[in-house]
Amino acid sequence: MAGTGLSGAASLAGVGRTPFSRDSGASTTALACRAVLAALDDAGLGVGDVDGIATHRVGDSSPPWVVGPALGIDDPAWHLDQFGGGGVSHAVVGQAAMAVAAGVAEVVVCYRAVNARSEFRMGGKGRAPAGAFDLQYQAPYGLLAPVQHYAVPARAHMDAYGTAPEHFGAIAVRQRANAAANPRALKRDPFTLDDYLASPWISEPFRLLDCCLETDGACALVVTSAERARDLRRPPVDIAAAAWAGGHSTYSPPAPGGLGDDLTTSSAARLAPRLYAMAGLGPTDVDTAELYDCFTWTVVVQLEDYGFCAKGEGGPFAASEAMDIGGALPVNTHGGFLSEGYVHGINHVVEAVDQLRGDAGPRQVEGAEVALSTGQPGYVLAGTSALLLTAGR
Amino acid sequence: MGKAIRNPRPDAGGTGAGGPGAPGDTAVRPRPAPDRDSAYWWEAVRDRRFLVQYCADCRSPRFPPREVCAVCLSLEWHWHQGTGTGTVDGWTVTRRTFHPAFPAPYTVLRVALDDAPALYCWGGLAGADPADLRRGLPVEAEFTELPPENGRPPGEDGPDVVVDWRPLG
């Protein structure tokens, strides 16, 4: 495969995670340190090897200036403390790859640590002011929580294309079944489509079982050069591409047809061509996809916008057996944010690494060589970011 | 331009630590939190006028208000009386209470304004059953006065008029 830009310059050499829970009993600093140490151990590296440290936050977690010194990493050659949530979850890793490719750093640890159930719940203090910028036109009407913000484009998608509650339900049911094979998952008890349809409304068209799990926990990744990764303990996973796209305006695009004009198309539609071009790969090359699932519907829109099916067909496609482990495109093999837990995006990357290294046990996608992992697809005053990863040789 | 509207509580839409609807929230409805781009628009809403901003050079409309035209980069603009009508583009019926000032259920709409393509505004649903909503349904702006906050003079805590949308016909 012939890549361009960042393609093949950097690799993921180690992954680490804490247990996921509803109350960690630990600080976000402690969680971050535990995940970073686990990732370094996985790579066969020590803190003395680290010269870069990166995270993203929304005012809810411990910064590099605390986590680094807590581990004795007090003079990083490169650092990143990015503001943002799921939209930048994959951007952090891409930016670490750029730092490595540029020779600014050699071993970067990326982490995200949250007590998103026991301390900083979404919509609570620590988030951006609900009235800021475009949100000033929504908060006065009671549009305050993420579930409401995503409900509006989901409803528009249903109205435009006939996307049905049963499609959302199939996603939720499948991901719970996947989580049953994942010992780390917070929710492992299977449920049926009828159970889904009986679960209480939160903000229509979303029911309780459409929503991701507020989670305490942390994950970390070690990013280093592709060359060095080949000398380390575990098989490398190469960053075949990293890409970014702007935000889907909550309001009005500069002109008709611009991003944000049509709620039913996400920023991923802008990002995907760049991502595939950098890797020299296309949607048919993807063996498994970890698609940002803060709510079921974001899986639907991303199946369309990453080119796996035509616009409007995401609902029926998501409900098809193609998404199952063993199908043509297994999606959210760990149970996703809906059932494994929600570490704001980074746990998708960790699962993609597990799949490409053959570490996924009973949920392993046989022969997985190429994995797509995506951030929040650019709604609600956020950009988007994604990674295309390949099994190193 | 109009006088700036004081915004003493820029995070008025936030909810308490520990999550939506946590203890410590008051039942005071979050006021609009204007910034220096939007203050004039909100002030007009207080006067029951629905304005749309147009570039003075290329005549492109824009919403929400900005200083610079994204089409031609002009810094000159005019305000015009908008139609105050539009069509439903998307909505959600919230059935869980996230903030004590907004007891569930309630409905919030995204409205495509009739003034020009690709202009959108938001607001609550007025005087209709959300079960009757569909994309393309015609609606008109309705100005809703918020109740006084803690006995303070009207407008003291930010704009006290917001825009809701009522289906036509």
XYZ file of C-alpha atoms in Angstrom:
562
model
C 0.000 0.000 0.000
C 1.297 3.425 -0.869
C 0.539 5.984 1.771
C 1.176 9.713 1.913
C 1.679 12.278 4.657
C 1.958 10.634 8.049
C 1.288 7.152 6.758
C 3.552 4.552 8.303
C 5.728 7.034 10.178
C 4.561 6.099 13.650
C 3.162 3.073 15.427
C 1.285 2.139 18.541
C 3.717 0.096 20.620
C 1.707 -0.406 23.789
C -1.724 -0.038 25.308
C -2.887 0.203 28.896
C -6.142 0.590 30.693
C -7.522 0.658 34.197
C -10.633 -1.253 35.111
C -13.802 0.591 34.081
C -16.313 1.308 36.822
C -19.006 3.638 38.085
C -16.844 4.784 40.989
C -13.096 4.335 40.666
C -12.353 5.607 44.164
C -9.196 7.107 42.661
C -8.210 10.510 41.344
C -7.945 11.119 37.622
C -4.214 11.619 38.243
C -3.987 8.129 39.729
C -6.039 6.628 36.913
C -3.868 8.316 34.283
C -0.669 7.091 35.946
C -1.949 3.528 36.182
C -2.948 3.470 32.509
C 0.333 5.054 31.357
C 2.416 2.591 33.381
C 0.400 -0.304 31.997
C 0.913 0.918 28.427
C 4.646 1.369 28.947
C 4.903 -2.105 30.473
C 2.997 -3.516 27.502
C 5.544 -1.896 25.167
C 8.495 -3.022 27.257
C 9.479 0.558 27.994
C 9.943 2.585 31.167
C 9.150 6.156 32.147
C 12.762 7.051 31.418
C 12.099 6.374 27.732
C 9.203 8.835 27.541
C 9.853 12.258 26.029
C 6.313 13.246 25.061
C 2.988 13.302 26.902
C -0.435 14.154 25.511
C -4.070 14.224 26.556
C -7.363 15.974 25.896
C -9.738 17.290 28.507
C -12.841 19.366 29.040
C -11.736 20.661 32.410
C -12.509 17.287 33.940
C -9.181 15.536 34.327
C -5.549 15.676 35.324
C -3.229 17.560 32.908
C 0.200 16.528 31.610
C 1.774 18.975 34.095
C 0.483 16.802 36.912
C 0.555 13.319 35.409
C 4.067 13.711 33.952
C 5.809 14.808 37.154
C 3.793 12.247 39.126
C 5.645 9.609 37.090
C 8.984 11.390 37.074
C 8.440 12.712 33.531
C 9.041 16.355 34.345
C 10.742 17.659 31.209
C 8.930 16.329 28.138
C 10.369 17.408 24.805
C 6.805 17.580 23.472
C 3.440 17.915 25.127
C -0.193 18.434 24.275
C -3.054 19.396 26.569
C -5.873 19.722 24.079
C -9.244 21.163 24.950
C -12.066 18.979 23.785
C -14.052 15.812 24.122
C -14.658 12.907 21.801
C -14.127 14.986 18.695
C -10.416 15.267 19.470
C -10.022 11.836 21.075
C -8.251 10.480 17.984
C -6.633 13.819 17.107
C -4.406 13.487 20.179
C -2.939 10.257 18.817
C -2.575 11.747 15.346
C -0.756 14.747 16.763
C 1.558 12.487 18.754
C 2.327 10.672 15.497
C 3.160 14.027 13.904
C 5.504 14.873 16.774
C 7.263 11.536 16.309
C 7.375 11.917 12.517
C 8.865 15.396 12.899
C 11.558 14.106 15.229
C 10.388 16.325 18.089
C 9.716 13.341 20.340
C 10.551 9.661 20.176
C 8.245 7.999 22.703
C 4.930 9.731 23.438
C 2.344 8.535 25.935
C -1.237 9.540 25.158
C -3.834 9.139 27.879
C -7.390 10.000 28.787
C -8.523 9.600 32.392
C -12.058 10.314 33.559
C -14.260 9.931 36.561
C -17.217 10.607 34.315
C -19.686 8.876 36.613
C -18.464 9.643 40.119
C -17.092 13.173 39.662
C -17.702 15.016 36.394
C -20.880 13.854 34.705
C -21.649 15.143 31.228
C -23.623 18.325 31.414
C -22.308 19.046 34.877
C -19.783 21.629 35.952
C -16.424 21.211 34.281
C -17.998 21.250 30.857
C -17.859 24.277 28.619
C -20.467 26.817 29.668
C -23.716 25.612 28.211
C -24.476 29.062 26.859
C -21.200 29.582 25.018
C -21.101 30.543 21.343
C -23.821 28.826 19.337
C -25.130 27.009 22.397
C -26.521 30.324 23.640
C -29.404 29.732 21.213
C -30.166 26.288 22.628
C -29.605 26.336 26.392
C -32.441 28.831 27.025
C -34.865 26.235 25.648
C -33.622 23.371 27.787
C -31.333 21.786 25.191
C -28.538 21.123 27.672
C -27.333 17.514 27.640
C -25.452 15.633 24.908
C -28.314 13.161 24.500
C -30.558 16.033 23.446
C -28.045 17.519 21.037
C -27.641 14.218 19.171
C -31.347 13.435 19.293
C -32.158 16.249 16.877
C -30.012 15.033 13.946
C -31.043 11.452 14.720
C -34.703 12.430 14.431
C -33.969 14.292 11.194
C -32.236 11.174 9.835
C -35.251 9.035 10.726
C -37.600 11.478 9.045
C -35.417 11.793 5.933
C -34.513 8.145 5.356
C -36.914 6.003 7.323
C -34.276 5.013 9.856
C -36.203 3.120 12.514
C -36.036 2.431 16.251
C -35.422 -1.218 15.375
C -32.190 -0.197 13.627
C -30.978 1.586 16.746
C -32.079 -1.379 18.818
C -30.118 -3.837 16.672
C -26.951 -1.817 17.315
C -27.536 -1.764 21.066
C -28.363 -5.488 21.205
C -25.316 -6.488 19.162
C -22.900 -4.366 21.135
C -24.154 -5.844 24.391
C -23.643 -9.325 22.937
C -20.085 -8.320 21.992
C -19.510 -7.004 25.513
C -20.529 -10.364 26.929
C -17.244 -11.657 25.456
C -15.251 -8.772 26.966
C -14.307 -9.188 30.624
C -13.565 -5.447 30.943
C -17.046 -4.385 29.857
C -19.200 -2.602 32.415
C -22.420 -4.143 31.063
C -22.343 -7.775 29.961
C -25.899 -9.049 30.425
C -27.467 -9.580 26.995
C -30.832 -8.026 26.180
C -33.309 -8.415 23.327
C -34.820 -5.999 20.844
C -38.018 -6.109 22.911
C -36.021 -5.131 25.996
C -34.582 -2.249 24.009
C -37.997 -1.090 22.842
C -39.250 -1.238 26.439
C -36.407 0.847 27.842
C -37.427 4.331 28.980
C -37.247 7.408 26.808
C -34.527 9.918 27.605
C -34.845 12.368 24.732
C -36.681 11.052 21.692
C -35.678 9.198 19.595
C -33.185 7.998 22.212
C -34.056 5.545 24.954
C -31.858 4.635 27.880
C -30.309 1.776 25.900
C -29.294 4.158 23.083
C -26.942 5.969 25.461
C -23.317 5.271 26.318
C -22.249 4.498 29.872
C -21.003 7.217 32.158
C -17.709 5.659 33.195
C -14.752 6.051 35.531
C -11.514 4.812 34.012
C -8.439 5.562 31.948
C -6.621 4.270 28.887
C -3.179 5.054 27.517
C -1.252 4.436 24.309
C 2.454 4.490 23.514
C 3.252 6.172 20.196
C 6.750 5.791 18.759
C 8.439 5.557 15.375
C 7.533 2.583 13.216
C 11.202 1.651 13.246
C 11.558 1.627 17.012
C 8.223 -0.113 17.494
C 9.654 -3.105 15.653
C 12.294 -3.564 18.332
C 9.844 -3.565 21.239
C 8.023 -6.250 23.158
C 4.722 -6.487 21.287
C 3.790 -6.613 17.598
C 3.519 -3.036 16.334
C 0.289 -1.507 15.093
C 1.033 1.085 12.433
C -0.742 4.405 12.058
C -1.621 4.112 8.371
C -3.457 7.429 8.495
C -4.691 10.100 10.846
C -7.145 12.733 9.718
C -9.088 15.674 11.008
C -12.160 17.617 9.931
C -13.912 20.694 11.166
C -17.041 20.989 13.166
C -20.587 20.518 12.031
C -22.023 23.916 12.799
C -25.010 23.838 15.042
C -26.368 26.675 12.972
C -25.863 27.990 9.525
C -23.112 27.108 7.079
C -21.500 29.849 4.985
C -23.581 28.731 2.018
C -26.299 26.213 1.182
C -24.881 22.716 1.045
C -22.117 23.548 3.504
C -21.357 21.401 6.476
C -24.170 21.806 8.957
C -26.823 22.555 6.358
C -27.916 18.938 6.430
C -28.032 17.492 9.928
C -28.078 13.976 8.522
C -24.502 14.143 7.196
C -21.656 14.414 9.704
C -18.177 15.934 9.466
C -16.890 12.397 8.922
C -17.979 12.774 5.292
C -15.273 15.451 4.949
C -12.662 13.531 6.906
C -13.031 10.081 5.348
C -11.597 10.844 1.872
C -8.500 12.395 3.463
C -8.080 9.435 5.801
C -8.374 6.791 3.108
C -6.150 8.721 0.687
C -3.364 9.071 3.253
C -3.404 5.328 3.903
C -3.835 4.324 0.272
C -6.780 2.239 1.445
C -10.541 2.333 1.054
C -13.621 1.266 2.980
C -13.543 -2.223 1.468
C -10.094 -2.764 3.000
C -11.358 -2.212 6.560
C -11.623 -5.465 8.525
C -13.154 -3.990 11.687
C -14.419 -0.564 12.675
C -14.664 0.985 16.111
C -17.168 3.792 15.455
C -17.771 6.500 18.040
C -20.986 5.465 19.743
C -21.937 8.057 22.308
C -25.430 7.152 21.055
C -26.548 4.363 18.721
C -27.350 6.749 15.893
C -23.784 8.002 15.525
C -22.903 4.479 14.325
C -25.567 4.792 11.603
C -24.361 8.134 10.275
C -20.716 7.080 10.331
C -21.406 3.854 8.396
C -22.682 6.156 5.673
C -20.114 8.916 5.954
C -17.092 6.565 6.084
C -18.324 5.015 2.853
C -19.499 1.590 4.017
C -22.981 2.121 2.576
C -24.946 4.795 0.712
C -26.428 7.824 2.468
C -29.732 6.834 4.006
C -28.937 3.115 4.124
C -27.067 3.248 7.425
C -30.032 2.081 9.492
C -30.743 -1.190 7.657
C -26.993 -1.767 7.185
C -26.332 -1.304 10.904
C -29.047 -3.811 11.679
C -27.642 -6.417 9.286
C -25.468 -9.377 10.172
C -22.562 -7.710 8.367
C -21.815 -5.854 11.616
C -21.508 -9.027 13.693
C -18.176 -10.510 14.688
C -17.713 -12.956 11.826
C -19.576 -10.638 9.437
C -18.122 -8.514 6.658
C -17.570 -5.452 8.873
C -17.578 -6.168 12.607
C -18.313 -2.910 14.457
C -17.586 -2.009 18.070
C -16.315 -5.457 18.871
C -15.654 -4.661 22.556
C -19.208 -3.537 23.146
C -18.413 0.083 22.447
C -19.237 3.014 24.656
C -22.735 1.583 24.980
C -21.605 -1.524 26.851
C -17.840 -1.618 27.501
C -17.628 1.902 28.878
C -17.003 5.431 27.723
C -13.484 6.758 28.129
C -14.361 9.531 25.702
C -13.006 7.756 22.614
C -9.602 6.329 23.465
C -10.962 2.905 24.392
C -11.939 2.477 20.737
C -8.262 2.851 19.785
C -7.226 0.346 22.447
C -9.745 -2.172 21.103
C -8.488 -1.637 17.548
C -4.966 -2.412 18.765
C -6.212 -5.554 20.526
C -7.880 -6.694 17.297
C -4.847 -6.035 15.085
C -2.505 -7.827 17.502
C -4.820 -10.805 17.790
C -5.346 -10.113 21.506
C -9.155 -9.946 21.474
C -9.847 -13.502 22.614
C -13.421 -14.682 22.058
C -14.324 -11.451 20.253
C -11.357 -11.613 17.864
C -12.038 -10.733 14.223
C -10.177 -13.442 12.343
C -7.345 -12.141 10.222
C -7.921 -8.468 11.098
C -5.266 -6.408 9.289
C -6.925 -2.996 8.952
C -8.981 -1.231 11.618
C -10.821 2.088 11.524
C -11.254 3.927 14.820
C -13.194 7.174 14.948
C -13.871 10.152 17.171
C -17.119 12.002 17.708
C -18.279 12.819 14.173
C -18.239 16.573 14.617
C -21.562 17.583 16.152
C -22.158 20.062 19.008
C -19.366 22.611 18.566
C -16.609 20.081 17.947
C -14.374 18.948 15.122
C -13.734 15.324 14.369
C -10.727 13.016 14.056
C -10.027 9.399 13.176
C -7.268 6.822 12.736
C -6.745 4.045 10.245
C -4.512 1.387 11.791
C -2.795 -1.615 10.248
C -1.165 -4.698 11.720
C 2.597 -4.170 11.572
C 4.789 -6.599 9.712
C -25.213 48.882 17.166
C -27.434 48.377 20.157
C -26.152 48.663 23.679
C -24.461 45.634 25.075
C -26.556 43.357 27.214
C -24.933 42.610 30.516
C -24.312 38.951 31.043
C -23.588 38.348 34.689
C -23.838 34.566 34.503
C -22.213 33.250 31.341
C -22.570 29.688 32.549
C -26.208 30.060 33.433
C -27.065 27.060 31.303
C -24.794 24.739 33.247
C -25.978 22.325 35.825
C -24.593 21.426 39.182
C -21.526 19.377 39.942
C -22.381 15.725 40.038
C -24.519 15.836 36.966
C -27.668 17.106 35.404
C -30.301 18.048 37.888
C -27.950 17.667 40.829
C -28.651 19.322 44.183
C -27.678 22.964 44.050
C -29.468 23.666 40.800
C -32.171 26.216 41.127
C -35.410 26.221 39.230
C -34.413 29.463 37.525
C -34.583 28.984 33.786
C -31.237 29.646 32.073
C -31.287 33.039 30.387
C -29.777 33.533 26.958
C -26.085 34.368 27.358
C -25.356 36.931 24.620
C -21.821 37.642 23.481
C -20.562 40.753 21.708
C -21.683 39.367 18.346
C -25.189 38.463 19.404
C -26.165 41.112 21.944
C -28.009 43.264 19.415
C -29.995 40.301 18.109
C -31.133 39.312 21.598
C -32.011 42.929 22.369
C -34.251 42.973 19.295
C -35.914 39.777 20.490
C -36.743 41.642 23.686
C -38.521 44.155 21.476
C -40.391 41.294 19.748
C -38.445 41.690 16.524
C -36.905 38.707 14.726
C -33.887 40.119 12.869
C -31.653 38.585 10.226
C -28.175 39.936 9.563
C -27.167 40.595 5.924
C -23.754 41.425 4.505
C -23.759 45.013 3.256
C -21.511 44.132 0.323
C -22.487 40.714 -1.059
C -25.961 40.658 0.539
C -25.489 37.165 1.975
C -27.659 36.522 5.010
C -26.188 34.910 8.104
C -27.341 33.484 11.391
C -26.286 33.548 14.131
C -24.776 37.037 14.080
C -21.090 37.388 13.284
C -18.819 40.360 12.621
C -17.368 39.054 9.368
C -19.147 37.741 6.282
C -18.004 34.177 5.595
C -18.723 34.597 1.875
C -16.871 37.859 1.014
C -15.149 38.725 4.339
C -16.802 42.129 4.485
C -17.060 43.708 7.924
C -20.139 45.760 7.007
C -23.647 44.506 7.635
C -27.267 45.495 7.956
C -30.062 44.175 10.097
C -33.362 43.407 8.444
C -36.683 42.361 9.805
C -36.919 38.636 9.158
C -40.046 36.825 8.119
C -40.223 35.162 11.515
C -41.366 32.008 9.755
C -39.715 28.770 8.778
C -40.080 25.016 8.616
C -39.217 22.246 11.050
C -35.806 20.691 10.304
C -35.296 18.506 13.385
C -36.532 18.164 16.944
C -36.370 16.169 20.140
C -38.971 15.472 22.782
C -37.086 15.335 26.075
C -38.700 12.920 28.497
C -36.192 13.051 31.346
C -35.713 16.183 33.434
C -32.170 17.502 33.087
C -32.715 20.836 34.820
C -35.400 21.761 37.333
C -36.444 24.759 35.239
C -37.318 22.423 32.376
C -39.615 19.688 33.684
C -40.067 16.884 31.137
C -41.618 16.407 28.697
C -40.782 19.328 26.453
C -39.835 19.776 22.816
C -37.036 21.767 21.182
C -36.940 22.424 17.428
C -34.356 23.284 14.807
C -36.096 25.536 12.317
C -35.012 26.317 8.748
C -35.818 30.009 8.330
C -37.863 31.099 5.319
C -35.642 34.153 4.744
C -32.968 32.225 2.819
C -31.646 28.691 2.367
C -29.304 27.303 5.019
C -30.336 29.625 7.862
C -31.328 27.842 11.058
C -32.664 28.905 14.436
C -33.771 26.954 17.492
C -36.512 27.276 20.055
C -39.203 25.532 21.995
C -42.408 24.140 20.487
C -45.452 26.308 21.201
C -49.069 25.258 21.133
C -48.825 21.883 19.398
C -48.562 18.171 20.019
C -45.033 16.967 19.187
C -46.592 13.808 17.735
C -47.726 15.981 14.807
C -44.219 17.228 13.990
C -42.533 16.357 10.712
C -39.723 17.857 8.689
C -41.008 20.671 6.521
C -43.888 21.624 8.815
C -44.404 25.437 8.612
C -43.908 27.325 11.892
C -43.846 30.939 13.019
C -41.859 32.662 15.733
C -43.573 33.366 19.025
C -41.886 35.589 21.582
C -42.016 34.165 25.095
C -41.333 36.307 28.131
C -39.488 34.496 30.906
C -40.714 34.943 34.467
C -38.745 37.373 36.651
C -35.742 35.825 38.343
C -35.672 36.038 42.143
C -37.730 39.208 42.093
C -35.081 41.143 40.203
C -36.098 43.754 37.633
C -36.893 42.374 34.143
C -33.756 42.033 32.046
C -31.423 42.405 35.018
C -30.119 38.861 34.645
C -29.854 38.795 30.879
C -32.469 38.756 28.153
C -35.895 37.755 29.409
C -37.543 37.107 26.054
C -36.851 34.018 23.954
C -38.155 32.682 20.629
C -40.464 29.701 20.480
C -42.092 28.256 17.349
C -45.778 27.633 16.724
C -47.000 25.468 13.834
C -49.015 27.465 11.269
C -52.546 26.628 10.338
